[in-house]
Coordinates of N, CA, C and O in Angstrom, one line a residue:
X592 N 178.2 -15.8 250.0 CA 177.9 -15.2 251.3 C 176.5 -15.5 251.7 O 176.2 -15.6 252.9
X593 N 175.5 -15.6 250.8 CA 174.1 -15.5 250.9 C 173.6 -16.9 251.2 O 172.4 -17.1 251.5
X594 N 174.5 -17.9 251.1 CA 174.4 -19.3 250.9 C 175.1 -19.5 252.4 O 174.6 -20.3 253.2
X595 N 175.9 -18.9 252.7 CA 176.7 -19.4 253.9 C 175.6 -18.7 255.0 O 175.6 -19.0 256.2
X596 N 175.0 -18.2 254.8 CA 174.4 -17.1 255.7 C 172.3 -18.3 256.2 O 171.9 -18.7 257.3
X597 N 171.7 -18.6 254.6 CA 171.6 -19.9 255.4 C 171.8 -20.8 255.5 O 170.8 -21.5 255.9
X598 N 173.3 -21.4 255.4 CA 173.4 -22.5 255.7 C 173.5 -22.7 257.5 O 172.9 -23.5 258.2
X599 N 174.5 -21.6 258.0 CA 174.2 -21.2 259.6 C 172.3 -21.3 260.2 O 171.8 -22.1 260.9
X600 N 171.7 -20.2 259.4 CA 170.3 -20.2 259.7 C 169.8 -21.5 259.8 O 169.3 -21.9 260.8
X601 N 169.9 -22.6 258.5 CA 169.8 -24.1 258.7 C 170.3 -25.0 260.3 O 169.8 -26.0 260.9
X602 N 171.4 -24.3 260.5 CA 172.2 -25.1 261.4 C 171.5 -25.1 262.8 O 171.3 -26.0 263.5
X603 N 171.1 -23.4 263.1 CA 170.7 -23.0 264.4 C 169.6 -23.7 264.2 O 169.4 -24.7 264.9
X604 N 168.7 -23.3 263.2 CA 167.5 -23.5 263.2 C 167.4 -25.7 263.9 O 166.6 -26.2 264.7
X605 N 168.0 -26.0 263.4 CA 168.1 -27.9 263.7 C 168.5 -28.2 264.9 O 168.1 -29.2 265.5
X606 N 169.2 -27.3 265.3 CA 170.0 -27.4 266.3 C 169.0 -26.6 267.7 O 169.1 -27.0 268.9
X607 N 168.0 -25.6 267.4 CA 167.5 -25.4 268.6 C 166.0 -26.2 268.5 O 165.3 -26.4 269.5
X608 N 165.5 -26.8 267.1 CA 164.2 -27.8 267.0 C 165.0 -29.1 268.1 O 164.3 -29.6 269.0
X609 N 166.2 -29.4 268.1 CA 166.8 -30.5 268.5 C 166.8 -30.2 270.0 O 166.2 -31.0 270.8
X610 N 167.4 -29.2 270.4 CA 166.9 -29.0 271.7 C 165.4 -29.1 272.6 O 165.1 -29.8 273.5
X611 N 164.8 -28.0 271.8 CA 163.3 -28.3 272.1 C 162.7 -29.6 272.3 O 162.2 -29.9 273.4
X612 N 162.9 -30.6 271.1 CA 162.7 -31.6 271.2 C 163.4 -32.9 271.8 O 163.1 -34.1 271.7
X613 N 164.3 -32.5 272.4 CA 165.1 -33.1 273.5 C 164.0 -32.2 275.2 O 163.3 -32.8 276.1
X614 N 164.0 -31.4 275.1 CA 163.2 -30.3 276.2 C 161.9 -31.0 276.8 O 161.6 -31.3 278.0
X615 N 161.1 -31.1 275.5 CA 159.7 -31.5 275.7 C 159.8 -33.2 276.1 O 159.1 -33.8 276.9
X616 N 161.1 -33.8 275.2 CA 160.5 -35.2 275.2 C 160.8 -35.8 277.0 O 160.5 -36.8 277.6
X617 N 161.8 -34.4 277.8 CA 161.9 -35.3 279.1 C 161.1 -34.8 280.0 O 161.1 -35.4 281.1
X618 N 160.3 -33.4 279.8 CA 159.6 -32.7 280.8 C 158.6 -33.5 281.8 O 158.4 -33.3 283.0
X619 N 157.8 -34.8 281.0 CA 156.9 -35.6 281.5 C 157.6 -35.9 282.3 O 157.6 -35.4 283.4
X620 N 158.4 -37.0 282.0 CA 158.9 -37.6 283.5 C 159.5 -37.1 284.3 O 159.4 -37.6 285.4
X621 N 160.1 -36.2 284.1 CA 160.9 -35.2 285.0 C 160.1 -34.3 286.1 O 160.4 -33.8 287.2
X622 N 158.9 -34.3 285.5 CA 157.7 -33.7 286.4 C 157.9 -34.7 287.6 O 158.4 -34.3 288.7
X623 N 157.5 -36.0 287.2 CA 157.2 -36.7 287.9 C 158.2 -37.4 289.0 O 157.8 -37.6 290.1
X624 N 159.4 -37.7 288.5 CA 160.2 -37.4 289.1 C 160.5 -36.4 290.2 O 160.7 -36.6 291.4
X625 N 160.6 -35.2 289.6 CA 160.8 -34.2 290.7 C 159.6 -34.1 291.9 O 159.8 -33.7 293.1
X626 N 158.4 -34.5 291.3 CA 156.8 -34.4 292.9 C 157.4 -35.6 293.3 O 156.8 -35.8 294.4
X627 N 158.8 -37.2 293.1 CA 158.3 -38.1 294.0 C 159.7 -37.6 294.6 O 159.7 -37.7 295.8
X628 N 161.1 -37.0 293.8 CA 161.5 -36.8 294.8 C 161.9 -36.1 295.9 O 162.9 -36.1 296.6
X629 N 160.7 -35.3 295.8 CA 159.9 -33.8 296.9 C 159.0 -34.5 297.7 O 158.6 -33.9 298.7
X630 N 158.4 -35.8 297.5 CA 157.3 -36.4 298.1 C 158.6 -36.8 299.3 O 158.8 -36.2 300.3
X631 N 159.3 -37.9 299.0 CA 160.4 -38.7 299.2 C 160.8 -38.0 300.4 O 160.6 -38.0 301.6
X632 N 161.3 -37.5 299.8 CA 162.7 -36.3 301.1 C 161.7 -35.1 301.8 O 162.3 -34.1 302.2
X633 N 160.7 -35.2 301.8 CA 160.1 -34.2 303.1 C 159.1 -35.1 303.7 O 158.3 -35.9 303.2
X634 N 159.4 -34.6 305.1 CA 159.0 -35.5 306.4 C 157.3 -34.8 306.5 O 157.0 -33.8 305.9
X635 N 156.4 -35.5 307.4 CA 155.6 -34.9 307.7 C 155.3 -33.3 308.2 O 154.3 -32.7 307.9
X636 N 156.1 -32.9 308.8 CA 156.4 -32.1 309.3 C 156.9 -30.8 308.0 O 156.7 -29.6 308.2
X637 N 157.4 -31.2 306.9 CA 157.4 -30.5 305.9 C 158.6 -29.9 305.6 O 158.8 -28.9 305.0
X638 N 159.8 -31.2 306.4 CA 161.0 -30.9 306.4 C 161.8 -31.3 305.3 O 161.8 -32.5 305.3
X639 N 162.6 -30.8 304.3 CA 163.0 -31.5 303.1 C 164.4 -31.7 303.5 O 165.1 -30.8 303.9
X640 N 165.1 -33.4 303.5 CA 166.0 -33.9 304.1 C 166.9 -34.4 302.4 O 166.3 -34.9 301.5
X641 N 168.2 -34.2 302.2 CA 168.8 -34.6 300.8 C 168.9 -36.2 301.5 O 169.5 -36.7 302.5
X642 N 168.1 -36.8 300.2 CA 168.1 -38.5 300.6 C 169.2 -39.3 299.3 O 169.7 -40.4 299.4
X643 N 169.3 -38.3 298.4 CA 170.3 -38.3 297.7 C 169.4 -39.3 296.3 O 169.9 -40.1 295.6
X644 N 168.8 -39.1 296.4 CA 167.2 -39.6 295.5 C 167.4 -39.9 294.1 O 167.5 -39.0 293.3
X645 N 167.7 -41.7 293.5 CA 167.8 -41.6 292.5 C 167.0 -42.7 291.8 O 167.1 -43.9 292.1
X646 N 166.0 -42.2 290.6 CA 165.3 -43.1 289.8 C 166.0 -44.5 289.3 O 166.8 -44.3 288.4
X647 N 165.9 -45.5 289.7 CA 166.0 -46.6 289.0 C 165.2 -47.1 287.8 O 165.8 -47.4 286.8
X648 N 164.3 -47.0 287.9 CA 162.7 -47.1 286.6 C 161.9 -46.5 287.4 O 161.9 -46.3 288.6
X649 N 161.0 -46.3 286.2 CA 159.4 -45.5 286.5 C 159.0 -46.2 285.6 O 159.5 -46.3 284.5
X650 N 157.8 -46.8 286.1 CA 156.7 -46.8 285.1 C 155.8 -46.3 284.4 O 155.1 -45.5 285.1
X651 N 155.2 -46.6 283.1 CA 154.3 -45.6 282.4 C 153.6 -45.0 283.4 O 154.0 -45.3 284.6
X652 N 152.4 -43.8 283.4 CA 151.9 -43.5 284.8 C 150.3 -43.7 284.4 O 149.9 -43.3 283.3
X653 N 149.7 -44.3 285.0 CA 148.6 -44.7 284.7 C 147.2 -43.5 285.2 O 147.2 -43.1 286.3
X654 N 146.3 -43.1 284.2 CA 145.0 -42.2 284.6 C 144.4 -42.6 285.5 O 144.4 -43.8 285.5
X655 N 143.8 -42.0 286.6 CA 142.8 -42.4 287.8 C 141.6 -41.2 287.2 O 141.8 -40.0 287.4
X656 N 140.6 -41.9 286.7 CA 139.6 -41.2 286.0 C 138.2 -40.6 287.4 O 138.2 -40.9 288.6
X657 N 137.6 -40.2 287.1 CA 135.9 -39.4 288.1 C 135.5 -41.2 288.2 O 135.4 -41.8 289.3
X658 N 135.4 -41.7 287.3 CA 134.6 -43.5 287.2 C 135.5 -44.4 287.9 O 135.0 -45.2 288.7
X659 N 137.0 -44.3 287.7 CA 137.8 -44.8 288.8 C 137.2 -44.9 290.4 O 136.6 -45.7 291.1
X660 N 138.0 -43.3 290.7 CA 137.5 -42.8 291.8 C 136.2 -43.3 292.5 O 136.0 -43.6 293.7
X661 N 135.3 -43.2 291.5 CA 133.6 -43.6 292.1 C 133.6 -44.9 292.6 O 132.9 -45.4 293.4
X662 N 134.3 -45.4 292.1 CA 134.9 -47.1 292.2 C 135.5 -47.2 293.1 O 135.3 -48.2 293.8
X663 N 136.9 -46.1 293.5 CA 137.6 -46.7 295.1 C 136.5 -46.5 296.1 O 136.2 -47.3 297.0
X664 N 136.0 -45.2 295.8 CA 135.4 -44.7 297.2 C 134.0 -45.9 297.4 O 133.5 -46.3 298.4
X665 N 133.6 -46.1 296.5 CA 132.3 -46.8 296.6 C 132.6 -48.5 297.4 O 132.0 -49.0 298.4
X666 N 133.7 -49.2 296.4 CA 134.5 -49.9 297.1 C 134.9 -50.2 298.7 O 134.6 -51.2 299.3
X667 N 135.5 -49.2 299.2 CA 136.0 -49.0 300.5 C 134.6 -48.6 301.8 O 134.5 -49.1 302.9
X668 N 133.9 -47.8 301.3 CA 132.3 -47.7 301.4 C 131.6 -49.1 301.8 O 131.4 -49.5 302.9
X669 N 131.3 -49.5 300.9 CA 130.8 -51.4 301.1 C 131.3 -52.3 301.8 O 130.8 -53.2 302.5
X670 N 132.6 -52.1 301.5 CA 133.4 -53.2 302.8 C 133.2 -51.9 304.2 O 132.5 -52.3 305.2
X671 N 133.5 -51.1 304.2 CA 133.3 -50.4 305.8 C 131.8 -51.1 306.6 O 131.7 -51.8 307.6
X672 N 131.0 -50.5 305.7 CA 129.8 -50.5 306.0 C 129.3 -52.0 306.4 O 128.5 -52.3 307.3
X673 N 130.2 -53.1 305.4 CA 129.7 -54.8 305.5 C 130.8 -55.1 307.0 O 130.7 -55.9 307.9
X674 N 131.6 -54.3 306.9 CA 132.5 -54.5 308.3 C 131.4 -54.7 309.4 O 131.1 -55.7 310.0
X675 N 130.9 -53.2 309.7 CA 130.6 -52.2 310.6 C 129.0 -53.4 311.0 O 128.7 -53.8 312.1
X676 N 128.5 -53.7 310.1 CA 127.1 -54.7 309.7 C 127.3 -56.2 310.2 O 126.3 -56.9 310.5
X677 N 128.1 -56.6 310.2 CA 128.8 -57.6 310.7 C 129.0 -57.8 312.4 O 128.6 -58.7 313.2
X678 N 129.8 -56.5 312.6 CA 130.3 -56.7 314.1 C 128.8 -56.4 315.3 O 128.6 -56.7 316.5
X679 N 127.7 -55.6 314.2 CA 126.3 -55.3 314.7 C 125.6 -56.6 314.9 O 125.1 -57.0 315.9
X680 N 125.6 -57.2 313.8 CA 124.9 -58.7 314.3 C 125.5 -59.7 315.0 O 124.9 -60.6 315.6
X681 N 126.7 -59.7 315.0 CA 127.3 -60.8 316.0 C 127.0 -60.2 317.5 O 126.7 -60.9 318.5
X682 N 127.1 -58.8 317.6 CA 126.5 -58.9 319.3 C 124.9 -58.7 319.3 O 124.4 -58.7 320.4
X683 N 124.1 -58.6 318.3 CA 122.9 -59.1 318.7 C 122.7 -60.5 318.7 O 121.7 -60.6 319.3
X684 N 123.2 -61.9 318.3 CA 123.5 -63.2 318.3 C 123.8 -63.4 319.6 O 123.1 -64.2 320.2
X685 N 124.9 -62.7 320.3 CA 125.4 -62.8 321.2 C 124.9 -62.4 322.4 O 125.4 -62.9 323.4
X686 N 123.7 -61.3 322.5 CA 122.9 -60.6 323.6 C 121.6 -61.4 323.0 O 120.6 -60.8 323.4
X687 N 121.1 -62.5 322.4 CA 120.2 -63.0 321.6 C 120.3 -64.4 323.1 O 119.5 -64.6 324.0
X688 N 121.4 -65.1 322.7 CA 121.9 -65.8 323.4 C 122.0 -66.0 324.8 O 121.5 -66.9 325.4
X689 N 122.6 -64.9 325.5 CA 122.8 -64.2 326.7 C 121.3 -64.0 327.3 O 121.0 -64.0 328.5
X690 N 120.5 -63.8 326.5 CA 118.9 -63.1 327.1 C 118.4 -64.5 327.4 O 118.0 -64.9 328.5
X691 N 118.5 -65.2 326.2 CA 117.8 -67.2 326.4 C 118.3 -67.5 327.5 O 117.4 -67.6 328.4
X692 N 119.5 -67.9 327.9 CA 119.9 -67.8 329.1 C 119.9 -67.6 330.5 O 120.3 -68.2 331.5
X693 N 119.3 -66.5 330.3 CA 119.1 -65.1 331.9 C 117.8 -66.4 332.1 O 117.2 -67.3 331.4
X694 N 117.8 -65.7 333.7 CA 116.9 -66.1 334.6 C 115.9 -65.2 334.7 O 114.7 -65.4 334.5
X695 N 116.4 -64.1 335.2 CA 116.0 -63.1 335.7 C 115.3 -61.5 334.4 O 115.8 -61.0 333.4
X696 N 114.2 -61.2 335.0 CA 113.5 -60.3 334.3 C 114.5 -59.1 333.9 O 114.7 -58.8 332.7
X697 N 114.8 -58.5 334.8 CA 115.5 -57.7 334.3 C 117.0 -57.4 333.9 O 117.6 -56.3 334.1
X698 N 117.4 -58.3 333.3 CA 119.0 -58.7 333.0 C 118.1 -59.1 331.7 O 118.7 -58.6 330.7
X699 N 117.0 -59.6 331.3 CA 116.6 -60.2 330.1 C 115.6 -58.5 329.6 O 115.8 -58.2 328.4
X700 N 114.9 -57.7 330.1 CA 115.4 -56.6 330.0 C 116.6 -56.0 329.4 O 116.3 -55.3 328.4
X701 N 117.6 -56.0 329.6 CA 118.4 -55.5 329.5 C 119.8 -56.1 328.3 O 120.9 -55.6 327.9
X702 N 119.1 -57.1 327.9 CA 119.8 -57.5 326.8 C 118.8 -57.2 325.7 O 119.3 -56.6 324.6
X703 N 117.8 -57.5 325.8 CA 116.5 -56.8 325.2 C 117.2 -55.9 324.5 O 117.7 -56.1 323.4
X704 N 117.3 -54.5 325.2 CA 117.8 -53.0 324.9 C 118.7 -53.2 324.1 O 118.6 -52.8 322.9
X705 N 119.9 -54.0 324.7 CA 121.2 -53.9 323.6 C 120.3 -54.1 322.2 O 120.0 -53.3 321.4
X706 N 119.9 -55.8 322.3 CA 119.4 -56.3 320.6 C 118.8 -55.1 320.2 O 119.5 -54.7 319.3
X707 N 117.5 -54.2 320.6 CA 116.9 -53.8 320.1 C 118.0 -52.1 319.4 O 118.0 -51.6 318.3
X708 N 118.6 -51.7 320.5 CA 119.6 -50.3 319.9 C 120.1 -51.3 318.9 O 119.5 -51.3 317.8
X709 N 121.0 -52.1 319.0 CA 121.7 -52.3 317.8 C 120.8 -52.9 316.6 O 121.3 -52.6 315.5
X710 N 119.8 -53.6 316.6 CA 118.9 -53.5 315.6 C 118.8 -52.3 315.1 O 118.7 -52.5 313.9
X711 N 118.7 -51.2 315.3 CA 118.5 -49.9 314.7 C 119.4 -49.5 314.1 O 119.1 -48.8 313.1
X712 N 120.7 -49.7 314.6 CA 121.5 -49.4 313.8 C 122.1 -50.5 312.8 O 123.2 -50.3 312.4
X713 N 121.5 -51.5 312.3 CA 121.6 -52.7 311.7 C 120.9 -51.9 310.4 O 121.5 -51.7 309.4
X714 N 119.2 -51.2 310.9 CA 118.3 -51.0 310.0 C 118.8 -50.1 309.6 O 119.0 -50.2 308.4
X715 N 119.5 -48.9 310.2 CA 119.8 -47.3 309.3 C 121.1 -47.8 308.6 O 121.2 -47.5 307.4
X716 N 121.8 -48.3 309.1 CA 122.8 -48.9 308.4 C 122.5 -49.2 307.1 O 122.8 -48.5 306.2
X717 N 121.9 -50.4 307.1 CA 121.1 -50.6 305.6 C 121.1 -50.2 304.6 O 121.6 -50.6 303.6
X718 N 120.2 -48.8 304.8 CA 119.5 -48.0 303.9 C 120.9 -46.9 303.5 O 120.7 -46.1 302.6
X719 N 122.0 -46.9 304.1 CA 123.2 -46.0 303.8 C 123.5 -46.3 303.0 O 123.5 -47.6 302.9
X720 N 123.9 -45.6 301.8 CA 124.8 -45.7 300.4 C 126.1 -44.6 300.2 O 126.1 -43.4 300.6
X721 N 126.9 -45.0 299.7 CA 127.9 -44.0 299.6 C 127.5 -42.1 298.9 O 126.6 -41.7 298.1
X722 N 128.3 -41.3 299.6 CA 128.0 -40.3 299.1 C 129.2 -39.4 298.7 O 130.1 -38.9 299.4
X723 N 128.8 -39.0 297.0 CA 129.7 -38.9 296.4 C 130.0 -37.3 296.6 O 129.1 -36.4 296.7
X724 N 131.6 -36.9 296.7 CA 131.6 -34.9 296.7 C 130.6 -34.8 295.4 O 130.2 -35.7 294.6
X725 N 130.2 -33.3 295.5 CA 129.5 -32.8 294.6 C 130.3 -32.2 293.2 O 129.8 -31.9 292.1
X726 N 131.4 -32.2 293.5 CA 132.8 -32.4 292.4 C 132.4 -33.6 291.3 O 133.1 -33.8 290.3
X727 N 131.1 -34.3 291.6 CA 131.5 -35.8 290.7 C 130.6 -35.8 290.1 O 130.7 -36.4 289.0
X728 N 129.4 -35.1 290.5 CA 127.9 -35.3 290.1 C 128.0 -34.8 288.5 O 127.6 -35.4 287.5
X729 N 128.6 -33.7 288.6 CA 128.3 -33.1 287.0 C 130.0 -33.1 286.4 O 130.5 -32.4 285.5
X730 N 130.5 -34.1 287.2 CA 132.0 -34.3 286.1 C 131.8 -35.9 284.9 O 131.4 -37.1 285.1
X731 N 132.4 -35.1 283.9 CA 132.3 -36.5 283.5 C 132.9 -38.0 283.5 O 134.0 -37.7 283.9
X732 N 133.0 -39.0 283.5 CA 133.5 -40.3 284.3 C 134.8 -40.3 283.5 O 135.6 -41.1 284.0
X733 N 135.6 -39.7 282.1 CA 136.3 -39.5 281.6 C 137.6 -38.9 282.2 O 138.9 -39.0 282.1
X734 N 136.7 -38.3 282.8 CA 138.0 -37.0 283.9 C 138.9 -36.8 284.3 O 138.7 -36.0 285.2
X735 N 140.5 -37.0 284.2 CA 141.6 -37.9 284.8 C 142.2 -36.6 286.1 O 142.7 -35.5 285.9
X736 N 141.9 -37.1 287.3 CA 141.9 -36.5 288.4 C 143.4 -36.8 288.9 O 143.9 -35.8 289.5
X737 N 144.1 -37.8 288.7 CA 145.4 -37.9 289.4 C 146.0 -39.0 288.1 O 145.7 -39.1 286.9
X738 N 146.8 -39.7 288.9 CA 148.0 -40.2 287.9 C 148.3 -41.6 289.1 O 148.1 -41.4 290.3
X739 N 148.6 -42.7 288.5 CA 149.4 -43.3 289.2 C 150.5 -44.2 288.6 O 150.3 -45.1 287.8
X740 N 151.7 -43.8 289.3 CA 152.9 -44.6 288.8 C 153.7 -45.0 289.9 O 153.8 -44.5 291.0
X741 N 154.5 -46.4 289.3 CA 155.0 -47.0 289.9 C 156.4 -46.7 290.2 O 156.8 -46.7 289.0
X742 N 157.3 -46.4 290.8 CA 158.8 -46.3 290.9 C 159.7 -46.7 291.7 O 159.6 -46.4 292.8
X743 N 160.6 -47.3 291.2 CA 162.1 -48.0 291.6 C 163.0 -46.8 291.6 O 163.3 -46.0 290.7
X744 N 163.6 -46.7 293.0 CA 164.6 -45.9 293.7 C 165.4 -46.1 294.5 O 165.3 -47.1 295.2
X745 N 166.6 -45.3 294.5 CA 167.2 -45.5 295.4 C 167.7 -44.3 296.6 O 168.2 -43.3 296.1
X746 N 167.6 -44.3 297.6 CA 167.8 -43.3 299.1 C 168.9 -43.6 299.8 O 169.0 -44.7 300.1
X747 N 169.8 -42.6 300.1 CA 170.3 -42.6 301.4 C 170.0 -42.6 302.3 O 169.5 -41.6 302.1
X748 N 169.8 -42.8 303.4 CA 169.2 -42.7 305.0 C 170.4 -42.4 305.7 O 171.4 -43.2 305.7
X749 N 170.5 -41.3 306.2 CA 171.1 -40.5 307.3 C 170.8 -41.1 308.6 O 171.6 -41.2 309.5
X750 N 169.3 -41.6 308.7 CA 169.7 -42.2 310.1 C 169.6 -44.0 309.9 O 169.2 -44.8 310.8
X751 N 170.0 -44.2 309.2 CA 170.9 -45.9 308.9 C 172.1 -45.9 308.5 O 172.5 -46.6 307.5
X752 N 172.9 -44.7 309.4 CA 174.1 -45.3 309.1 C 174.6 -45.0 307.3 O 175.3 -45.7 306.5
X753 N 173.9 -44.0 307.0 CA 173.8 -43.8 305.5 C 173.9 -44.9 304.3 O 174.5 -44.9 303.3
X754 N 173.0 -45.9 304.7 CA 173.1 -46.9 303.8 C 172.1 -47.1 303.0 O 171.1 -46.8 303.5
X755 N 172.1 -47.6 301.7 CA 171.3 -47.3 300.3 C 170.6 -48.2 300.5 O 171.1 -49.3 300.6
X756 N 169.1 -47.9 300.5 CA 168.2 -48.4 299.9 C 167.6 -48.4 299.0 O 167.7 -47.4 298.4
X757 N 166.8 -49.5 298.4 CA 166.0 -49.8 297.1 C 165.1 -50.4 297.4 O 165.0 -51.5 298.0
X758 N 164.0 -49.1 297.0 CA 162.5 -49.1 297.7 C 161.9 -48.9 295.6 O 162.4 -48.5 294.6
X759 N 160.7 -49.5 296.1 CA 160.0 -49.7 294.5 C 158.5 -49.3 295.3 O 158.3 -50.2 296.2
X760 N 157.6 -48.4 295.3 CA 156.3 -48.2 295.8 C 155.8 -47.3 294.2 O 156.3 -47.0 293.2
X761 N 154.4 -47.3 295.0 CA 153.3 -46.3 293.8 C 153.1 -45.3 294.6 O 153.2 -45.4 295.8
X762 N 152.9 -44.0 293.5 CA 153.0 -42.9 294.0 C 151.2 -42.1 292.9 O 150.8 -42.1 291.7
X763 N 150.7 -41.6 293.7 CA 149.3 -41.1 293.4 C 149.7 -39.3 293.3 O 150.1 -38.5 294.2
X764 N 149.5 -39.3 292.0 CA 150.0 -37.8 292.0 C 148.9 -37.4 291.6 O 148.0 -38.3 291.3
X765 N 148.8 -35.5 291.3 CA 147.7 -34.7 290.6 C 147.7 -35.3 289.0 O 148.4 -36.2 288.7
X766 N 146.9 -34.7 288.4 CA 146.3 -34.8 287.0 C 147.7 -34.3 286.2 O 148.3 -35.1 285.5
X767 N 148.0 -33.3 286.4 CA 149.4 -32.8 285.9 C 150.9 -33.5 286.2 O 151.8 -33.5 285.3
X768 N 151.0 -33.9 287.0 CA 152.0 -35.1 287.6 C 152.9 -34.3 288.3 O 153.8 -34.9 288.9
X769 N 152.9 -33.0 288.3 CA 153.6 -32.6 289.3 C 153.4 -32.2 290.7 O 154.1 -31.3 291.2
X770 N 152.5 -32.8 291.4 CA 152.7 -32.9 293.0 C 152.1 -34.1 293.6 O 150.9 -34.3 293.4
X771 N 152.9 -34.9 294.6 CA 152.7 -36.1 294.7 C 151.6 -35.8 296.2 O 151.6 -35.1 297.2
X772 N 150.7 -37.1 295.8 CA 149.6 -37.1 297.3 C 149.7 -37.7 298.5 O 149.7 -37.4 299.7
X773 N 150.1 -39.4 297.6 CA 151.3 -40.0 298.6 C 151.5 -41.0 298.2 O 151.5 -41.0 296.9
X774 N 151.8 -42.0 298.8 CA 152.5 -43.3 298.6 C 152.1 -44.6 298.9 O 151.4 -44.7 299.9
X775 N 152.3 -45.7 298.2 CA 151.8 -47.0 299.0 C 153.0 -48.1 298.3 O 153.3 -48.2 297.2
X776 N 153.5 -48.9 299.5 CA 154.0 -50.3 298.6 C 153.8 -50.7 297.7 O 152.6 -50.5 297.3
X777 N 154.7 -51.2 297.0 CA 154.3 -51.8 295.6 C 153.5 -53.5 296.2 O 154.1 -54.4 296.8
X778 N 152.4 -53.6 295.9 CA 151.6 -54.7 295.8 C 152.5 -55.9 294.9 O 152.7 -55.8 293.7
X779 N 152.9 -56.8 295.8 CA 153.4 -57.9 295.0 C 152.7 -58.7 294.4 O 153.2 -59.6 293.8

């Protein structure tokens, strides 16, 4: 009796480690899963539509660290700014041009002004460097702030005539992976 008694105790006992360990090993993805397809099926407006939403693959999900981050934003920062620096000197080239030109004093005046405003903002321009939230200053570059993964799906569309698509985009979620921030094409 004492033998049968744990051989049961053995049995549950395997039988609920086996569960658990069935439990834990799918929670990660299933996180993830579930923020894209909550991202997925709600509209701007915050409407949740059944798209009938089903994983084809996911990819590992990759860390977006504090040193990442400092890197997009500083990135996007440099090209703005080289943008912004650019379109400033071609119309001083261009009112540069325009003044050589002029006949008249005060039309050469008056290109004057342009070169000279946009020169200033050529100069303050310059001296701008990116500026980081104060969230970053004392975090360490280690940090993992979001998640990004890639995923292959498939949707119904209700307004195509309910026909299935297979969409593959990256999805930028929180640090925990369960809520999605948004979305971008998958980069071919």
């Amino acid at each position: 009796m004492e033998n049968n008694n744990r051989n049961k105790m053995k049995r549950n006992l395997v039988k609920n480690l086996s569960v658990l360990l069935l439990l834990t090993g799918c929670t990660g993805q299933s996180n993830y899963e579930k923020a894209i397809a909550d991202f997925v099926q709600t509209d701007k407006r915050g409407t949740w539509t059944d798209l009938q939403f089903k994983v084809i693959e996911m990819g590992e999900p990759t860390n977006i660290t504090v040193k990442d981050s400092i890197s997009i934003l500083t990135e996007k920062f440099d090209a703005e700014k080289s943008k912004r620096l650019a379109m400033l000197n071609e119309s001083i080239a261009r009112n540069k041009k325009s003044m050589e030109k002029e006949r008249f004093t005060s039309m050469k005046e008056f290109y004057q002004k342009l070169i000279d405003k946009n020169q200033v903002l050529v100069d303050s321009l310059t001296r701008t460097s990116v500026e980081l939230p104060d969230a970053y200053k004392n975090a360490a570059e280690t940090t993992v702030l979001a998640k990004e993964v890639t995923c292959k799906f498939t949707i119904v569309n209700p307004m195509l005539n309910n026909a299935k698509q297979e969409i593959t985009e990256n999805f930028i979620l929180n640090a925990a992976g369960d809520k999605c921030y948004r979305r971008n094409s998958k980069k071919k």
